[in-house]
């Protein structure tokens, strides 16, 4: 799995020597593991012999997405939120120090987001990520982000844990999170948390739009339908994923 992720996450196809140097595996062991992954269709080689993700991953990803109960229970509420705002709506799960985008309803406007379902982004600089983190205690946040290097994506990105924790305290008081061009220049969003402890679900739902189209006043105006959507998703997930008796 580490090799599959290495190949899938690489911005360019990887040569054998690239994987050998990055993995630290003995040459013979690495040859054997790559051969098995090729036989299973989890990786492939391009015309230059470099390794790329295999098409079988698409089939597995499609099944995981279509059968994910959390996503299916949330989907109607994402649509309602989209209709109320007209902008792009995201649903994302907190996994470690990142958020994984699980679903998206695209904006009706001409300029749209280029986010992709299945992509991961740092939790510390995204609206959905900060909303999810805000449901944790400061100590839990420190533990979850231990060892994370705070990369500065824009001039607004949190650069350390102290700054993030201060923001999270404001989010807890306010009830929703902002992303004011912290991850991508020119992109703003407002997000609310979804927490279903019994199902180990920490997530966020957000409304996102280009900064030129919205100010903080617009974001505040979306907080009502946003929080209503988050509460409805939480309620339905608790009911829908409750253990069968």
Short mmCIF file of C-alpha atoms in Angstrom, two decimals:
data_model
loop_
_atom_site.label_atom_id
_atom_site.label_comp_id
_atom_site.label_asym_id
_atom_site.label_seq_id
_atom_site.Cartn_x
_atom_site.Cartn_y
_atom_site.Cartn_z
CA UNK A 1 0.00 0.00 0.00
CA UNK A 2 2.89 2.36 0.71
CA UNK A 3 4.16 1.77 -2.84
CA UNK A 4 0.69 2.26 -4.34
CA UNK A 5 0.33 5.56 -2.49
CA UNK A 6 3.81 6.65 -3.53
CA UNK A 7 3.00 6.06 -7.20
CA UNK A 8 -0.49 7.58 -6.91
CA UNK A 9 0.69 10.72 -5.09
CA UNK A 10 3.66 11.43 -7.35
CA UNK A 11 3.14 14.46 -9.63
CA UNK A 12 5.01 12.65 -12.43
CA UNK A 13 5.44 8.93 -13.32
CA UNK A 14 8.14 7.31 -11.17
CA UNK A 15 11.09 5.32 -12.50
CA UNK A 16 12.25 2.23 -10.64
CA UNK A 17 15.26 4.12 -9.29
CA UNK A 18 12.96 6.88 -7.98
CA UNK A 19 10.93 4.35 -6.01
CA UNK A 20 14.07 2.51 -4.87
CA UNK A 21 15.60 5.70 -3.47
CA UNK A 22 12.37 6.88 -1.83
CA UNK A 23 11.22 3.56 -0.37
CA UNK A 24 14.46 2.26 1.11
CA UNK A 25 13.46 -1.27 0.04
CA UNK A 26 16.10 -3.81 -1.05
CA UNK A 27 16.24 -3.95 -4.84
CA UNK A 28 15.05 -7.57 -5.09
CA UNK A 29 12.17 -7.03 -2.66
CA UNK A 30 11.06 -3.92 -4.51
CA UNK A 31 11.13 -5.71 -7.89
CA UNK A 32 8.94 -8.47 -6.45
CA UNK A 33 6.43 -6.10 -4.85
CA UNK A 34 6.11 -3.98 -7.98
CA UNK A 35 5.58 -7.11 -10.08
CA UNK A 36 2.74 -8.22 -7.79
CA UNK A 37 1.12 -4.76 -7.97
CA UNK A 38 1.40 -4.81 -11.77
CA UNK A 39 -0.21 -8.27 -11.91
CA UNK A 40 -3.10 -7.03 -9.75
CA UNK A 41 -3.62 -3.93 -11.90
CA UNK A 42 -3.03 -1.54 -8.99
CA UNK A 43 -0.15 0.10 -10.84
CA UNK A 44 0.82 0.18 -14.52
CA UNK A 45 3.78 1.27 -16.62
CA UNK A 46 3.66 4.00 -19.24
CA UNK A 47 5.38 3.89 -22.63
CA UNK A 48 8.67 4.92 -21.02
CA UNK A 49 8.50 2.14 -18.44
CA UNK A 50 7.72 4.46 -15.54
CA UNK A 51 5.09 3.53 -12.96
CA UNK A 52 1.63 5.16 -12.85
CA UNK A 53 -1.60 4.36 -10.94
CA UNK A 54 -3.50 1.38 -12.34
CA UNK A 55 -7.02 1.54 -13.72
CA UNK A 56 -8.18 -0.99 -11.14
CA UNK A 57 -7.85 1.81 -8.58
CA UNK A 58 -10.57 3.73 -10.43
CA UNK A 59 -12.94 0.79 -10.10
CA UNK A 60 -12.19 0.41 -6.40
CA UNK A 61 -12.53 4.15 -5.81
CA UNK A 62 -15.84 4.23 -7.66
CA UNK A 63 -17.21 1.41 -5.53
CA UNK A 64 -15.98 3.02 -2.30
CA UNK A 65 -17.61 6.33 -3.26
CA UNK A 66 -20.91 4.89 -4.45
CA UNK A 67 -21.32 2.62 -1.41
CA UNK A 68 -20.25 5.12 1.24
CA UNK A 69 -23.26 5.48 3.53
CA UNK A 70 -22.13 8.74 5.09
CA UNK A 71 -21.93 10.39 1.67
CA UNK A 72 -25.33 9.03 0.61
CA UNK A 73 -27.03 10.26 3.79
CA UNK A 74 -25.43 13.70 3.41
CA UNK A 75 -26.15 14.12 -0.32
CA UNK A 76 -29.73 15.51 -0.10
CA UNK A 77 -28.64 18.13 2.41
CA UNK A 78 -25.70 19.18 0.25
CA UNK A 79 -28.15 19.77 -2.59
CA UNK A 80 -30.42 21.89 -0.38
CA UNK A 81 -27.43 23.98 0.73
CA UNK A 82 -26.31 24.40 -2.87
CA UNK A 83 -29.78 25.59 -3.90
CA UNK A 84 -29.80 28.10 -1.04
CA UNK A 85 -26.41 29.60 -1.96
CA UNK A 86 -25.83 28.87 -5.65
CA UNK A 87 -22.16 28.17 -4.89
CA UNK A 88 -19.93 25.10 -4.64
CA UNK A 89 -20.65 22.84 -1.67
CA UNK A 90 -18.08 20.38 -0.30
CA UNK A 91 -18.29 17.46 2.12
CA UNK A 92 -15.01 16.29 3.63
CA UNK A 93 -13.85 13.80 6.28
CA UNK A 94 -11.05 14.46 8.74
CA UNK A 95 -8.39 11.77 8.45
CA UNK A 96 -5.30 12.33 10.56
CA UNK A 97 -4.06 15.84 9.85
CA UNK A 98 -5.80 16.05 6.45
CA UNK A 99 -9.32 16.28 5.09
CA UNK A 100 -10.47 13.97 2.29
CA UNK A 101 -13.08 15.47 -0.04
CA UNK A 102 -15.92 12.98 -0.23
CA UNK A 103 -18.54 14.85 -2.26
CA UNK A 104 -19.11 18.09 -4.14
CA UNK A 105 -22.00 19.99 -5.70
CA UNK A 106 -20.69 22.38 -8.35
CA UNK A 107 -21.63 26.06 -8.46
CA UNK A 108 -24.09 27.36 -11.01
CA UNK A 109 -21.76 30.27 -11.75
CA UNK A 110 -19.40 30.40 -14.73
CA UNK A 111 -16.26 30.36 -12.54
CA UNK A 112 -16.10 27.09 -10.61
CA UNK A 113 -13.81 25.28 -8.18
CA UNK A 114 -11.22 22.80 -9.42
CA UNK A 115 -11.36 20.65 -6.28
CA UNK A 116 -11.61 16.89 -6.87
CA UNK A 117 -13.43 14.21 -4.90
CA UNK A 118 -10.85 11.99 -3.21
CA UNK A 119 -8.23 14.72 -2.92
CA UNK A 120 -6.62 15.41 0.44
CA UNK A 121 -5.83 18.87 1.82
CA UNK A 122 -4.25 20.00 5.09
CA UNK A 123 -6.86 20.49 7.80
CA UNK A 124 -5.12 23.54 9.29
CA UNK A 125 -5.76 25.80 6.30
CA UNK A 126 -9.14 24.67 4.93
CA UNK A 127 -12.60 25.63 6.14
CA UNK A 128 -13.85 22.04 6.37
CA UNK A 129 -10.65 21.00 8.12
CA UNK A 130 -10.75 23.75 10.73
CA UNK A 131 -14.46 23.17 11.34
CA UNK A 132 -13.76 19.49 12.02
CA UNK A 133 -10.72 20.27 14.20
CA UNK A 134 -12.81 22.69 16.26
CA UNK A 135 -14.81 19.77 17.66
CA UNK A 136 -11.63 18.51 19.36
CA UNK A 137 -9.95 19.86 22.49
CA UNK A 138 -6.74 21.85 22.14
CA UNK A 139 -4.82 18.86 23.49
CA UNK A 140 -6.40 16.54 20.92
CA UNK A 141 -5.53 18.99 18.15
CA UNK A 142 -1.91 19.12 19.34
CA UNK A 143 -1.73 15.33 19.28
CA UNK A 144 -3.31 15.05 15.84
CA UNK A 145 -1.03 17.68 14.28
CA UNK A 146 2.14 16.62 16.07
CA UNK A 147 4.98 16.65 13.58
CA UNK A 148 3.00 18.48 10.88
CA UNK A 149 5.02 21.10 9.03
CA UNK A 150 2.82 24.17 8.53
CA UNK A 151 3.33 25.01 4.88
CA UNK A 152 2.53 28.60 3.90
CA UNK A 153 0.25 28.36 0.85
CA UNK A 154 -0.73 32.05 0.93
CA UNK A 155 -0.07 35.11 3.08
CA UNK A 156 -3.16 34.15 5.14
CA UNK A 157 -2.10 30.57 5.98
CA UNK A 158 -1.56 29.62 9.62
CA UNK A 159 2.17 29.08 10.07
CA UNK A 160 2.15 27.48 13.52
CA UNK A 161 -0.03 25.66 16.02
CA UNK A 162 -0.43 28.70 18.27
CA UNK A 163 -2.10 30.69 15.49
CA UNK A 164 -4.33 27.74 14.54
CA UNK A 165 -5.47 27.08 18.12
CA UNK A 166 -6.43 30.74 18.51
CA UNK A 167 -8.52 30.49 15.34
CA UNK A 168 -10.16 27.26 16.53
CA UNK A 169 -11.25 28.93 19.78
CA UNK A 170 -13.00 31.64 17.75
CA UNK A 171 -14.61 28.98 15.56
CA UNK A 172 -16.02 27.19 18.61
CA UNK A 173 -17.55 30.45 19.86
CA UNK A 174 -18.88 31.49 16.45
CA UNK A 175 -20.16 28.05 15.43
CA UNK A 176 -18.57 28.00 11.96
CA UNK A 177 -15.18 28.41 10.29
CA UNK A 178 -13.79 30.70 7.61
CA UNK A 179 -11.17 30.00 4.99
CA UNK A 180 -10.20 33.47 3.82
CA UNK A 181 -7.77 32.55 1.04
CA UNK A 182 -5.70 30.41 3.41
CA UNK A 183 -5.23 27.43 1.10
CA UNK A 184 -5.76 28.89 -2.37
CA UNK A 185 -5.38 32.53 -3.39
CA UNK A 186 -8.70 34.02 -4.46
CA UNK A 187 -10.84 31.30 -2.82
CA UNK A 188 -12.99 31.84 0.28
CA UNK A 189 -15.35 29.56 2.13
CA UNK A 190 -17.43 29.13 5.26
CA UNK A 191 -17.73 25.71 6.89
CA UNK A 192 -19.49 23.91 9.74
CA UNK A 193 -18.59 20.72 11.58
CA UNK A 194 -20.25 17.31 11.50
CA UNK A 195 -19.45 15.12 14.49
CA UNK A 196 -20.93 11.65 15.01
CA UNK A 197 -18.82 10.19 17.80
CA UNK A 198 -20.44 6.77 17.80
CA UNK A 199 -19.50 6.28 14.15
CA UNK A 200 -16.04 7.86 14.43
CA UNK A 201 -17.06 10.57 11.96
CA UNK A 202 -15.37 13.98 12.17
CA UNK A 203 -16.19 15.98 9.07
CA UNK A 204 -17.08 19.35 7.65
CA UNK A 205 -19.43 20.83 5.09
CA UNK A 206 -18.64 24.09 3.34
CA UNK A 207 -19.78 26.67 0.82
CA UNK A 208 -16.95 27.93 -1.37
CA UNK A 209 -16.65 30.71 -3.95
CA UNK A 210 -14.12 33.04 -5.59
CA UNK A 211 -13.13 35.94 -3.32
CA UNK A 212 -14.06 38.58 -5.88
CA UNK A 213 -17.66 37.37 -5.74
CA UNK A 214 -18.08 37.30 -1.97
CA UNK A 215 -17.08 39.22 1.14
CA UNK A 216 -17.24 38.19 4.78
CA UNK A 217 -20.78 39.58 4.96
CA UNK A 218 -21.90 37.11 2.31
CA UNK A 219 -20.14 34.28 4.14
CA UNK A 220 -21.92 35.25 7.35
CA UNK A 221 -25.22 35.21 5.47
CA UNK A 222 -24.60 31.62 4.44
CA UNK A 223 -23.91 30.50 8.02
CA UNK A 224 -27.61 29.87 8.76
CA UNK A 225 -28.34 27.39 5.94
CA UNK A 226 -24.84 25.95 6.38
CA UNK A 227 -25.32 25.13 10.06
CA UNK A 228 -28.81 23.80 9.32
CA UNK A 229 -27.31 21.45 6.73
CA UNK A 230 -24.59 20.29 9.12
CA UNK A 231 -27.14 19.60 11.86
CA UNK A 232 -29.43 17.73 9.44
CA UNK A 233 -26.55 15.60 8.17
CA UNK A 234 -25.46 14.82 11.74
CA UNK A 235 -29.01 13.84 12.69
CA UNK A 236 -29.54 11.61 9.65
CA UNK A 237 -26.13 9.96 9.96
CA UNK A 238 -26.74 9.15 13.63
CA UNK A 239 -30.07 7.56 12.72
CA UNK A 240 -28.98 5.94 9.47
CA UNK A 241 -25.74 4.42 10.77
CA UNK A 242 -27.03 3.34 14.18
CA UNK A 243 -26.33 -0.36 14.92
CA UNK A 244 -29.15 -2.67 13.87
CA UNK A 245 -30.94 -4.36 16.77
#
